PDB file of C-alpha atoms and ligand atoms in Angstrom:
ATOM      1  CA  MET A 267      -0.171   0.056  -0.272  1.00 51.00           C
ATOM      2  CA  ALA A 268       2.781   2.561  -0.390  1.00 67.00           C
ATOM      3  CA  GLY A 269       2.191   5.893  -1.402  1.00 96.00           C
ATOM      4  CA  GLU A 270      -1.557   6.306  -0.465  1.00 98.00           C
ATOM      5  CA  LEU A 271       0.084   9.958  -0.144  1.00 98.00           C
ATOM      6  CA  ALA A 272       2.172  10.160  -2.505  1.00 98.00           C
ATOM      7  CA  GLY A 273       2.899  14.207  -3.083  1.00 97.00           C
ATOM      8  CA  LYS A 274       0.602  15.189  -0.413  1.00 98.00           C
ATOM      9  CA  ILE A 275       1.737  18.273   2.137  1.00 98.00           C
ATOM     10  CA  ALA A 276       0.216  17.927   5.393  1.00 99.00           C
ATOM     11  CA  ILE A 277       0.616  19.443   8.523  1.00 99.00           C
ATOM     12  CA  VAL A 278       0.420  17.392  12.206  1.00 99.00           C
ATOM     13  CA  THR A 279       0.063  18.485  15.275  1.00 99.00           C
ATOM     14  CA  GLY A 280       0.912  17.164  19.146  1.00 98.00           C
ATOM     15  CA  GLY A 281       2.835  15.133  16.488  1.00 98.00           C
ATOM     16  CA  ALA A 282       5.932  14.963  18.967  1.00 98.00           C
ATOM     17  CA  ASN A 283       4.573  11.247  21.103  1.00 98.00           C
ATOM     18  CA  GLY A 284       2.555   9.166  20.304  1.00 98.00           C
ATOM     19  CA  ILE A 285      -0.464   9.326  18.518  1.00 98.00           C
ATOM     20  CA  GLY A 286       0.590  12.605  16.284  1.00 98.00           C
ATOM     21  CA  ALA A 287       3.845  10.493  15.989  1.00 98.00           C
ATOM     22  CA  ALA A 288       3.129   7.697  15.028  1.00 98.00           C
ATOM     23  CA  THR A 289       1.241   9.536  12.234  1.00 99.00           C
ATOM     24  CA  ALA A 290       3.948  12.067  10.578  1.00 99.00           C
ATOM     25  CA  GLU A 291       6.462   8.663  10.335  1.00 98.00           C
ATOM     26  CA  LEU A 292       3.167   6.758   8.435  1.00 98.00           C
ATOM     27  CA  PHE A 293       2.625   9.896   6.262  1.00 98.00           C
ATOM     28  CA  VAL A 294       5.936   9.896   5.241  1.00 98.00           C
ATOM     29  CA  GLU A 295       6.263   6.204   4.559  1.00 98.00           C
ATOM     30  CA  GLU A 296       2.870   6.843   1.962  1.00 98.00           C
ATOM     31  CA  GLY A 297       4.672   9.737   0.218  1.00 98.00           C
ATOM     32  CA  ALA A 298       4.075  12.467   2.171  1.00 98.00           C
ATOM     33  CA  ARG A 299       6.153  15.699   3.374  1.00 98.00           C
ATOM     34  CA  VAL A 300       5.421  16.045   7.227  1.00 98.00           C
ATOM     35  CA  LEU A 301       5.505  19.582   8.851  1.00 98.00           C
ATOM     36  CA  ILE A 302       5.230  18.282  12.840  1.00 99.00           C
ATOM     37  CA  ALA A 303       4.140  20.759  15.118  1.00 99.00           C
ATOM     38  CA  ASP A 304       4.546  20.464  19.116  1.00 98.00           C
ATOM     39  CA  LEU A 305       5.299  22.273  21.958  1.00 98.00           C
ATOM     40  CA  ASP A 306       8.030  19.716  22.957  1.00 98.00           C
ATOM     41  CA  ALA A 307      11.515  20.870  20.349  1.00 98.00           C
ATOM     42  CA  GLU A 308      12.873  17.702  22.027  1.00 98.00           C
ATOM     43  CA  ARG A 309      11.247  14.358  20.682  1.00 98.00           C
ATOM     44  CA  GLY A 310       9.944  16.509  17.601  1.00 98.00           C
ATOM     45  CA  LYS A 311      13.228  17.926  16.202  1.00 98.00           C
ATOM     46  CA  ALA A 312      14.321  14.299  16.572  1.00 98.00           C
ATOM     47  CA  LEU A 313      12.092  12.809  14.918  1.00 98.00           C
ATOM     48  CA  ALA A 314      11.969  15.157  11.879  1.00 98.00           C
ATOM     49  CA  ASP A 315      15.780  14.271  11.748  1.00 98.00           C
ATOM     50  CA  ARG A 316      15.132  10.816  11.633  1.00 98.00           C
ATOM     51  CA  LEU A 317      12.276  11.188   9.558  1.00 98.00           C
ATOM     52  CA  GLY A 318      15.084  12.962   6.829  1.00 98.00           C
ATOM     53  CA  ALA A 319      13.951  15.629   4.390  1.00 97.00           C
ATOM     54  CA  ALA A 320      10.530  14.554   4.235  1.00 98.00           C
ATOM     55  CA  ALA A 321       9.746  16.171   7.786  1.00 98.00           C
ATOM     56  CA  GLN A 322      10.327  19.475   9.030  1.00 98.00           C
ATOM     57  CA  PHE A 323      10.029  20.384  12.882  1.00 98.00           C
ATOM     58  CA  ARG A 324       8.673  23.836  13.973  1.00 98.00           C
ATOM     59  CA  CYS A 325       7.364  24.490  18.192  1.00 98.00           C
ATOM     60  CA  THR A 326       3.787  25.262  18.291  1.00 98.00           C
ATOM     61  CA  ASP A 327       1.644  25.803  20.923  1.00 98.00           C
ATOM     62  CA  VAL A 328      -1.713  25.186  19.130  1.00 98.00           C
ATOM     63  CA  GLY A 329      -3.778  27.565  21.852  1.00 98.00           C
ATOM     64  CA  ASP A 330      -2.037  30.492  20.281  1.00 98.00           C
ATOM     65  CA  ARG A 331      -3.643  31.104  17.420  1.00 98.00           C
ATOM     66  CA  SER A 332      -0.900  33.388  15.655  1.00 98.00           C
ATOM     67  CA  ASP A 333       1.745  30.186  15.917  1.00 98.00           C
ATOM     68  CA  VAL A 334      -0.945  28.302  14.224  1.00 98.00           C
ATOM     69  CA  GLN A 335      -0.415  30.975  11.741  1.00 98.00           C
ATOM     70  CA  GLY A 336       2.612  30.795  11.134  1.00 98.00           C
ATOM     71  CA  LEU A 337       2.656  27.495  11.267  1.00 98.00           C
ATOM     72  CA  VAL A 338       1.031  26.566   8.381  1.00 98.00           C
ATOM     73  CA  ASP A 339       2.552  29.975   6.879  1.00 98.00           C
ATOM     74  CA  GLU A 340       5.863  27.558   7.508  1.00 98.00           C
ATOM     75  CA  ALA A 341       4.255  24.311   5.462  1.00 98.00           C
ATOM     76  CA  ILE A 342       2.952  26.049   2.623  1.00 98.00           C
ATOM     77  CA  GLY A 343       5.730  28.188   2.119  1.00 97.00           C
ATOM     78  CA  THR A 344       8.822  25.193   2.998  1.00 96.00           C
ATOM     79  CA  PHE A 345       6.432  23.251   1.229  1.00 97.00           C
ATOM     80  CA  GLY A 346       4.589  25.163  -1.529  1.00 97.00           C
ATOM     81  CA  ASP A 347       0.467  23.595  -0.350  1.00 98.00           C
ATOM     82  CA  LEU A 348      -1.489  22.338   2.519  1.00 98.00           C
ATOM     83  CA  ASP A 349      -3.645  18.966   1.555  1.00 99.00           C
ATOM     84  CA  ILE A 350      -3.408  17.883   5.487  1.00 99.00           C
ATOM     85  CA  MET A 351      -4.273  19.453   8.169  1.00 99.00           C
ATOM     86  CA  PHE A 352      -4.459  16.844  11.605  1.00 99.00           C
ATOM     87  CA  ASN A 353      -5.048  18.527  14.292  1.00 99.00           C
ATOM     88  CA  ASN A 354      -4.446  16.419  17.165  1.00 98.00           C
ATOM     89  CA  ALA A 355      -2.722  17.989  19.835  1.00 98.00           C
ATOM     90  CA  GLY A 356      -3.666  17.621  23.568  1.00 98.00           C
ATOM     91  CA  PHE A 357      -4.366  16.631  27.075  1.00 96.00           C
ATOM     92  CA  SER A 358      -6.647  15.818  29.466  1.00 93.00           C
ATOM     93  CA  GLY A 359      -5.838  17.382  32.531  1.00 91.00           C
ATOM     94  CA  HIS A 360      -6.031  16.795  36.136  1.00 87.00           C
ATOM     95  CA  PHE A 361      -8.562  13.592  37.146  1.00 84.00           C
ATOM     96  CA  HIS A 362     -10.414  13.997  39.268  1.00 83.00           C
ATOM     97  CA  ASN A 363     -12.484  11.441  41.178  1.00 79.00           C
ATOM     98  CA  ARG A 364     -15.744  13.342  41.322  1.00 87.00           C
ATOM     99  CA  TYR A 365     -16.275  16.981  39.727  1.00 91.00           C
ATOM    100  CA  LEU A 366     -17.411  18.005  43.508  1.00 92.00           C
ATOM    101  CA  ASN A 367     -13.575  17.729  44.102  1.00 89.00           C
ATOM    102  CA  ASP A 368     -12.307  19.275  40.665  1.00 92.00           C
ATOM    103  CA  PRO A 369     -10.407  22.843  41.721  1.00 93.00           C
ATOM    104  CA  LEU A 370     -10.910  23.633  37.434  1.00 94.00           C
ATOM    105  CA  GLU A 371      -7.434  25.115  38.169  1.00 94.00           C
ATOM    106  CA  ASP A 372      -6.887  24.014  33.917  1.00 95.00           C
ATOM    107  CA  PHE A 373     -10.527  24.588  32.731  1.00 97.00           C
ATOM    108  CA  ASP A 374      -9.006  27.478  30.277  1.00 98.00           C
ATOM    109  CA  ARG A 375      -6.268  25.194  29.147  1.00 98.00           C
ATOM    110  CA  VAL A 376      -7.731  22.696  28.122  1.00 98.00           C
ATOM    111  CA  LEU A 377     -10.478  24.515  26.059  1.00 98.00           C
ATOM    112  CA  GLN A 378      -7.947  26.802  25.024  1.00 98.00           C
ATOM    113  CA  VAL A 379      -6.190  23.322  23.193  1.00 98.00           C
ATOM    114  CA  ASN A 380      -8.256  20.798  23.371  1.00 98.00           C
ATOM    115  CA  LEU A 381     -10.879  22.985  21.763  1.00 98.00           C
ATOM    116  CA  ALA A 382      -9.473  26.325  20.568  1.00 98.00           C
ATOM    117  CA  GLY A 383      -6.059  24.680  18.739  1.00 98.00           C
ATOM    118  CA  VAL A 384      -8.923  22.648  16.826  1.00 99.00           C
ATOM    119  CA  MET A 385     -11.031  25.553  15.648  1.00 99.00           C
ATOM    120  CA  TYR A 386      -7.429  27.612  14.979  1.00 99.00           C
ATOM    121  CA  GLY A 387      -6.153  24.694  12.597  1.00 99.00           C
ATOM    122  CA  SER A 388      -9.122  23.775  10.996  1.00 99.00           C
ATOM    123  CA  GLN A 389     -10.064  27.920  10.600  1.00 99.00           C
ATOM    124  CA  ILE A 390      -6.649  28.614   8.815  1.00 99.00           C
ATOM    125  CA  ALA A 391      -6.061  25.754   7.110  1.00 99.00           C
ATOM    126  CA  ALA A 392      -9.234  26.184   5.927  1.00 99.00           C
ATOM    127  CA  ARG A 393      -8.330  30.199   4.089  1.00 98.00           C
ATOM    128  CA  HIS A 394      -5.871  28.225   2.306  1.00 98.00           C
ATOM    129  CA  MET A 395      -7.587  24.631   1.504  1.00 98.00           C
ATOM    130  CA  VAL A 396     -10.863  25.955  -0.191  1.00 98.00           C
ATOM    131  CA  LYS A 397      -9.045  28.124  -2.284  1.00 98.00           C
ATOM    132  CA  LYS A 398      -7.601  25.074  -4.255  1.00 98.00           C
ATOM    133  CA  ARG A 399     -11.004  23.601  -3.700  1.00 98.00           C
ATOM    134  CA  SER A 400      -9.468  20.134  -1.592  1.00 98.00           C
ATOM    135  CA  GLY A 401      -8.029  19.768   0.929  1.00 98.00           C
ATOM    136  CA  SER A 402      -8.209  17.050   4.275  1.00 99.00           C
ATOM    137  CA  ILE A 403      -8.685  18.135   7.861  1.00 99.00           C
ATOM    138  CA  ILE A 404      -8.631  16.005  10.379  1.00 99.00           C
ATOM    139  CA  ASN A 405      -9.462  16.890  14.161  1.00 99.00           C
ATOM    140  CA  THR A 406      -8.599  14.465  17.036  1.00 98.00           C
ATOM    141  CA  SER A 407     -11.595  14.104  19.482  1.00 98.00           C
ATOM    142  CA  SER A 408     -12.022  10.888  21.823  1.00 98.00           C
ATOM    143  CA  ILE A 409     -14.366   8.672  23.125  1.00 95.00           C
ATOM    144  CA  ALA A 410     -14.288  10.679  25.715  1.00 94.00           C
ATOM    145  CA  ALA A 411     -16.944  12.516  23.790  1.00 96.00           C
ATOM    146  CA  ILE A 412     -19.156   9.935  22.281  1.00 93.00           C
ATOM    147  CA  SER A 413     -19.689   8.267  25.467  1.00 89.00           C
ATOM    148  CA  PRO A 414     -20.093  10.513  28.293  1.00 88.00           C
ATOM    149  CA  GLY A 415     -19.235   9.313  32.036  1.00 84.00           C
ATOM    150  CA  TYR A 416     -16.930   9.695  34.816  1.00 81.00           C
ATOM    151  CA  ALA A 417     -13.825  11.936  35.173  1.00 87.00           C
ATOM    152  CA  VAL A 418     -12.191  14.541  32.512  1.00 92.00           C
ATOM    153  CA  LEU A 419     -15.169  16.638  32.208  1.00 95.00           C
ATOM    154  CA  THR A 420     -13.440  19.488  31.020  1.00 96.00           C
ATOM    155  CA  TYR A 421     -11.519  17.322  28.617  1.00 96.00           C
ATOM    156  CA  ARG A 422     -15.135  15.630  27.367  1.00 96.00           C
ATOM    157  CA  ALA A 423     -16.693  18.751  27.234  1.00 97.00           C
ATOM    158  CA  ALA A 424     -13.674  20.108  25.143  1.00 98.00           C
ATOM    159  CA  LYS A 425     -13.739  16.712  23.406  1.00 98.00           C
ATOM    160  CA  ALA A 426     -17.427  17.034  22.472  1.00 98.00           C
ATOM    161  CA  GLY A 427     -17.099  20.385  21.515  1.00 98.00           C
ATOM    162  CA  VAL A 428     -14.265  19.103  18.694  1.00 99.00           C
ATOM    163  CA  LEU A 429     -16.664  16.952  17.818  1.00 98.00           C
ATOM    164  CA  ASN A 430     -20.334  19.085  16.919  1.00 98.00           C
ATOM    165  CA  PHE A 431     -17.603  21.556  15.849  1.00 99.00           C
ATOM    166  CA  THR A 432     -15.961  18.539  13.007  1.00 99.00           C
ATOM    167  CA  LYS A 433     -19.231  17.725  11.665  1.00 98.00           C
ATOM    168  CA  SER A 434     -20.532  21.309  11.523  1.00 98.00           C
ATOM    169  CA  LEU A 435     -17.567  22.079   9.314  1.00 98.00           C
ATOM    170  CA  ALA A 436     -18.190  19.588   7.871  1.00 98.00           C
ATOM    171  CA  ILE A 437     -21.362  21.070   6.704  1.00 98.00           C
ATOM    172  CA  ASP A 438     -20.246  24.539   6.326  1.00 98.00           C
ATOM    173  CA  LEU A 439     -16.662  23.269   3.868  1.00 98.00           C
ATOM    174  CA  GLY A 440     -18.352  20.413   1.482  1.00 98.00           C
ATOM    175  CA  GLU A 441     -19.255  22.703  -1.096  1.00 98.00           C
ATOM    176  CA  TYR A 442     -15.643  23.827  -1.733  1.00 98.00           C
ATOM    177  CA  MET A 443     -14.091  20.226  -2.404  1.00 98.00           C
ATOM    178  CA  VAL A 444     -12.817  20.521   1.944  1.00 99.00           C
ATOM    179  CA  ARG A 445     -13.458  17.695   3.781  1.00 99.00           C
ATOM    180  CA  VAL A 446     -13.100  17.375   7.941  1.00 99.00           C
ATOM    181  CA  ASN A 447     -13.729  14.419   9.662  1.00 99.00           C
ATOM    182  CA  GLY A 448     -12.925  13.216  13.668  1.00 99.00           C
ATOM    183  CA  ILE A 449     -11.646  10.496  15.208  1.00 99.00           C
ATOM    184  CA  ALA A 450     -11.827   9.152  18.535  1.00 98.00           C
ATOM    185  CA  PRO A 451      -9.645   7.327  19.705  1.00 98.00           C
ATOM    186  CA  GLY A 452      -9.716   4.513  22.521  1.00 95.00           C
ATOM    187  CA  HIS A 453      -7.896   3.818  25.090  1.00 91.00           C
ATOM    188  CA  ILE A 454      -4.403   4.168  23.238  1.00 95.00           C
ATOM    189  CA  PRO A 455      -1.439   4.271  25.637  1.00 92.00           C
ATOM    190  CA  THR A 456       0.792   6.676  25.178  1.00 94.00           C
ATOM    191  CA  GLY A 457       2.999   9.892  27.697  1.00 89.00           C
ATOM    192  CA  MET A 458      -0.963  11.085  27.927  1.00 87.00           C
ATOM    193  CA  ASN A 459      -1.973   8.979  31.167  1.00 82.00           C
ATOM    194  CA  PRO A 460      -5.299  10.564  32.566  1.00 74.00           C
ATOM    195  CA  PHE A 461      -4.582   7.624  35.073  1.00 79.00           C
ATOM    196  CA  PHE A 462      -1.313   9.286  36.177  1.00 81.00           C
ATOM    197  CA  GLU A 463      -1.218   9.934  40.158  1.00 81.00           C
ATOM    198  CA  LYS A 464       1.469  13.140  41.482  1.00 82.00           C
ATOM    199  CA  GLY A 465       3.360  11.213  43.709  1.00 88.00           C
ATOM    200  CA  LEU A 466       2.928   7.113  43.493  1.00 89.00           C
ATOM    201  CA  ALA A 467       6.300   5.771  42.552  1.00 92.00           C
ATOM    202  CA  PRO A 468       7.337   3.953  39.714  1.00 91.00           C
ATOM    203  CA  GLU A 469       6.153   1.189  40.514  1.00 93.00           C
ATOM    204  CA  ARG A 470       2.825   1.158  41.819  1.00 92.00           C
ATOM    205  CA  GLN A 471       2.049   3.797  38.789  1.00 90.00           C
ATOM    206  CA  ALA A 472       2.578   0.938  36.441  1.00 91.00           C
ATOM    207  CA  ARG A 473       0.254  -1.198  38.784  1.00 91.00           C
ATOM    208  CA  LEU A 474      -2.493   1.275  38.371  1.00 89.00           C
ATOM    209  CA  ASP A 475      -1.554   1.120  34.943  1.00 88.00           C
ATOM    210  CA  LYS A 476      -1.874  -3.142  34.455  1.00 90.00           C
ATOM    211  CA  LEU A 477      -4.280  -1.778  35.887  1.00 88.00           C
ATOM    212  CA  MET A 478      -6.843   0.653  34.164  1.00 86.00           C
ATOM    213  CA  GLY A 479      -5.206  -1.324  30.764  1.00 87.00           C
ATOM    214  CA  GLU A 480      -6.987  -4.218  32.168  1.00 87.00           C
ATOM    215  CA  THR A 481     -10.369  -2.193  32.806  1.00 84.00           C
ATOM    216  CA  MET A 482     -10.385  -1.027  29.468  1.00 83.00           C
ATOM    217  CA  GLN A 483      -9.900  -3.838  27.561  1.00 86.00           C
ATOM    218  CA  PHE A 484     -12.847  -5.721  29.788  1.00 82.00           C
ATOM    219  CA  ASN A 485     -14.932  -3.074  28.182  1.00 79.00           C
ATOM    220  CA  GLN A 486     -13.734  -4.221  24.437  1.00 88.00           C
ATOM    221  CA  PRO A 487     -14.878  -6.494  21.893  1.00 89.00           C
ATOM    222  CA  ILE A 488     -10.940  -7.024  21.004  1.00 93.00           C
ATOM    223  CA  LYS A 489      -9.058  -7.748  23.707  1.00 91.00           C
ATOM    224  CA  ARG A 490      -6.317  -5.825  23.427  1.00 93.00           C
ATOM    225  CA  ALA A 491      -4.193  -2.600  23.663  1.00 91.00           C
ATOM    226  CA  GLY A 492      -4.993  -0.243  20.969  1.00 95.00           C
ATOM    227  CA  SER A 493      -1.227   1.271  19.679  1.00 97.00           C
ATOM    228  CA  PRO A 494      -0.553   4.862  18.369  1.00 98.00           C
ATOM    229  CA  ARG A 495      -0.201   3.372  14.884  1.00 98.00           C
ATOM    230  CA  ASP A 496      -3.915   2.123  15.096  1.00 98.00           C
ATOM    231  CA  VAL A 497      -5.052   5.416  15.000  1.00 98.00           C
ATOM    232  CA  ALA A 498      -2.400   6.867  12.481  1.00 99.00           C
ATOM    233  CA  GLN A 499      -4.367   4.987   9.741  1.00 98.00           C
ATOM    234  CA  MET A 500      -7.268   6.184   9.943  1.00 99.00           C
ATOM    235  CA  ALA A 501      -5.304   9.353  10.239  1.00 99.00           C
ATOM    236  CA  MET A 502      -4.026   8.247   6.838  1.00 98.00           C
ATOM    237  CA  PHE A 503      -7.010   6.955   5.501  1.00 98.00           C
ATOM    238  CA  LEU A 504      -8.880  10.834   6.283  1.00 99.00           C
ATOM    239  CA  GLY A 505      -5.611  12.400   4.503  1.00 98.00           C
ATOM    240  CA  SER A 506      -5.889   9.799   1.481  1.00 98.00           C
ATOM    241  CA  ASP A 507      -8.116  10.216  -1.842  1.00 98.00           C
ATOM    242  CA  ARG A 508      -9.133   6.389  -0.436  1.00 98.00           C
ATOM    243  CA  SER A 509     -11.632   8.794   1.400  1.00 98.00           C
ATOM    244  CA  THR A 510     -12.837  11.443  -1.118  1.00 98.00           C
ATOM    245  CA  TYR A 511     -16.508  10.691  -0.623  1.00 98.00           C
ATOM    246  CA  VAL A 512     -16.454  11.217   3.317  1.00 98.00           C
ATOM    247  CA  THR A 513     -16.278  14.223   5.356  1.00 99.00           C
ATOM    248  CA  GLY A 514     -18.446  15.032   7.777  1.00 98.00           C
ATOM    249  CA  GLN A 515     -17.649  11.307  10.484  1.00 98.00           C
ATOM    250  CA  VAL A 516     -15.950  11.027  13.306  1.00 98.00           C
ATOM    251  CA  ILE A 517     -14.865   7.291  13.329  1.00 98.00           C
ATOM    252  CA  ALA A 518     -14.035   5.784  16.864  1.00 98.00           C
ATOM    253  CA  VAL A 519     -10.485   4.138  16.964  1.00 98.00           C
ATOM    254  CA  ASP A 520     -11.528   2.162  20.225  1.00 96.00           C
ATOM    255  CA  GLY A 521     -11.840  -2.040  19.667  1.00 95.00           C
ATOM    256  CA  GLY A 522     -15.089  -1.293  19.272  1.00 94.00           C
ATOM    257  CA  VAL A 523     -16.113   0.135  23.219  1.00 91.00           C
ATOM    258  CA  THR A 524     -18.816   2.389  22.351  1.00 92.00           C
ATOM    259  CA  ALA A 525     -20.269  -0.425  19.796  1.00 91.00           C
ATOM    260  CA  GLY A 526     -22.469  -1.224  22.546  1.00 79.00           C
ATOM    261  CA  ASP A 527     -23.340  -0.179  25.479  1.00 70.00           C
ATOM    262  CA  PRO A 528     -20.509   1.982  27.794  1.00 57.00           C
ATOM    263  CA  ILE A 529     -20.060   0.501  31.201  1.00 63.00           C
ATOM    264  CA  ASN A 530     -20.848  -3.475  29.043  1.00 65.00           C
ATOM    265  CA  LEU A 531     -23.411  -4.248  31.505  1.00 74.00           C
ATOM    266  CA  ASN A 532     -24.288  -7.340  29.756  1.00 70.00           C
ATOM    267  CA  GLY A 533     -19.918  -8.223  29.601  1.00 68.00           C
ATOM    268  CA  MET A 534     -20.475  -7.693  33.128  1.00 74.00           C
ATOM    269  CA  CYS A 535     -23.310 -10.069  33.809  1.00 79.00           C
ATOM    270  CA  ALA A 536     -21.849 -12.440  31.951  1.00 76.00           C
ATOM    271  CA  GLU A 537     -18.488 -12.037  33.484  1.00 76.00           C
ATOM    272  CA  ALA A 538     -20.162 -13.016  36.662  1.00 83.00           C
ATOM    273  CA  ARG A 539     -22.440 -15.605  35.798  1.00 85.00           C
ATOM    274  CA  ARG A 540     -18.766 -17.290  34.253  1.00 82.00           C
ATOM    275  CA  ARG A 541     -17.673 -16.822  37.525  1.00 85.00           C
ATOM    276  CA  PHE A 542     -21.549 -18.141  39.722  1.00 89.00           C
ATOM    277  CA  LEU A 543     -20.984 -21.405  37.451  1.00 87.00           C
ATOM    278  CA  GLU A 544     -17.030 -21.616  38.887  1.00 88.00           C
ATOM    279  CA  GLU A 545     -17.508 -21.464  42.105  1.00 88.00           C
ATOM    280  CA  GLU A 546     -21.146 -24.007  42.046  1.00 86.00           C
ATOM    281  CA  ALA A 547     -18.696 -26.634  40.070  1.00 82.00           C
TER     282      ALA A 547
HETATM  283  N1  LIG B  55      -3.877   8.401  24.718  1.00 63.81           N
HETATM  284  C1  LIG B  55      -5.015   7.952  24.274  1.00 63.81           C
HETATM  285  O1  LIG B  55      -6.081   6.881  25.124  1.00 63.81           O
HETATM  286  C2  LIG B  55      -5.918   9.298  23.873  1.00 63.81           C
HETATM  287  C3  LIG B  55      -7.702   8.059  23.896  1.00 63.81           C
HETATM  288  C4  LIG B  55      -8.188   9.661  22.763  1.00 63.81           C
HETATM  289  C5  LIG B  55      -8.274  11.433  22.528  1.00 63.81           C
HETATM  290  N2  LIG B  55      -6.948  10.615  22.900  1.00 63.81           N
HETATM  291  C6  LIG B  55      -6.524  12.408  22.184  1.00 63.81           C
HETATM  292  O2  LIG B  55      -5.159  12.375  21.542  1.00 63.81           O
HETATM  293  C7  LIG B  55      -4.727  13.264  20.405  1.00 63.81           C
HETATM  294  C8  LIG B  55      -3.102  12.320  21.065  1.00 63.81           C
HETATM  295  O3  LIG B  55      -2.855  12.435  22.571  1.00 63.81           O
HETATM  296  P1  LIG B  55      -1.860  11.050  22.454  1.00 63.81           P
HETATM  297  O4  LIG B  55      -2.558   9.907  22.829  1.00 63.81           O
HETATM  298  O5  LIG B  55      -1.102  11.075  21.607  1.00 63.81           O
HETATM  299  O6  LIG B  55      -0.822  12.380  23.941  1.00 63.81           O
HETATM  300  P2  LIG B  55       0.813  12.111  23.669  1.00 63.81           P
HETATM  301  O7  LIG B  55       0.837  12.729  25.130  1.00 63.81           O
HETATM  302  O8  LIG B  55       1.756  11.032  23.506  1.00 63.81           O
HETATM  303  O9  LIG B  55       0.729  13.410  22.580  1.00 63.81           O
HETATM  304  C9  LIG B  55       0.266  14.594  22.900  1.00 63.81           C
HETATM  305  C10 LIG B  55       0.875  15.649  22.195  1.00 63.81           C
HETATM  306  O10 LIG B  55       0.652  16.830  22.202  1.00 63.81           O
HETATM  307  C11 LIG B  55       1.468  17.674  22.225  1.00 63.81           C
HETATM  308  N3  LIG B  55       1.095  18.771  22.758  1.00 63.81           N
HETATM  309  C12 LIG B  55       0.549  19.327  24.166  1.00 63.81           C
HETATM  310  N4  LIG B  55      -0.374  20.462  24.201  1.00 63.81           N
HETATM  311  C13 LIG B  55       0.473  20.951  22.451  1.00 63.81           C
HETATM  312  C14 LIG B  55       0.028  22.265  22.115  1.00 63.81           C
HETATM  313  N5  LIG B  55      -0.732  23.195  22.947  1.00 63.81           N
HETATM  314  N6  LIG B  55       0.153  22.899  21.385  1.00 63.81           N
HETATM  315  C15 LIG B  55       0.846  22.107  20.733  1.00 63.81           C
HETATM  316  N7  LIG B  55       1.949  20.657  20.779  1.00 63.81           N
HETATM  317  C16 LIG B  55       0.705  20.060  22.151  1.00 63.81           C
HETATM  318  C17 LIG B  55       2.313  17.533  24.042  1.00 63.81           C
HETATM  319  O11 LIG B  55       3.717  18.035  23.576  1.00 63.81           O
HETATM  320  C18 LIG B  55       2.250  15.407  22.476  1.00 63.81           C
HETATM  321  O12 LIG B  55       4.040  15.877  22.280  1.00 63.81           O
HETATM  322  C19 LIG B  55      -4.810  14.037  21.883  1.00 63.81           C
HETATM  323  O13 LIG B  55      -5.602  15.225  21.358  1.00 63.81           O
HETATM  324  C20 LIG B  55      -5.608  13.866  22.827  1.00 63.81           C
HETATM  325  O14 LIG B  55      -6.261  14.208  23.716  1.00 63.81           O
HETATM  326  C21 LIG B  55      -5.783  10.424  23.528  1.00 63.81           C
END
């Protein structure tokens, strides 16, 4: 399948780590030239160096509109065009077991980066894309937007905003042949760990992460951890000419966890029944 993105110019925000880094790597493998944008200059530069002439890095805060304008200008100035804008940078903010205990200290920043950042990137990229009547904007939402639920409520609200914005913008830009889609990753072990507990010794944090991973997988039809590459494959499809009739969609890449009952009541009942029968035997 090599060459799916041959000749395309892409920006990947949050491209220094995790899902963004896996996407930058896959995009280059498939023939694109990529401008990697991130606040993490060390890892972003290292990745661009490793990917060679097809990749460059620009230190960018997606929550700062003028930074994002500079980013898009640089892609067009350096590579001559912009075909794919992957607005992927994000972070979950602090985990609080109850919203009642959430001091909302990171409220502004979570909304600014996760929601405003996507809106800036989409608008600035679209202003270029509408002129040439083609382009693909891809926004990272989350299953936290699809399934309302527990903890990180500011993040959920921001990602739900991304989901609605993505669909609305697709309707707005359809007549210009600019496509706008989203990806809702499930639980993908990366540097963004909402279960990080301040002050916890590394081995205890690792135990907590393992427990959380197992709990997530219990809820998934596909019983393995997701990987950044799983999400990158969807970004590649949405950025490529394989998806020219797809717009306004937010596609979950989550091992099926949002396919059915989000708290997996049936699964829990089946597990309880299995345990009961084992004990009875
Ligand atoms: N990992 C998951 O389980 C998961 C699930 C659902 C959604 N997501 C979303 O996927 C996206 C990528 O997350 P990830 O899991 O790869 O996490 P990650 O922490 O590995 O990567 C996120 C990257 O975004 C960068 N970043 C953060 N704020 C930024 C800013 N203001 N400007 C520029 N760069 C910034 C970070 O430096 C980092 O390199 C995020 O939007 C996240 O909310 C992740």
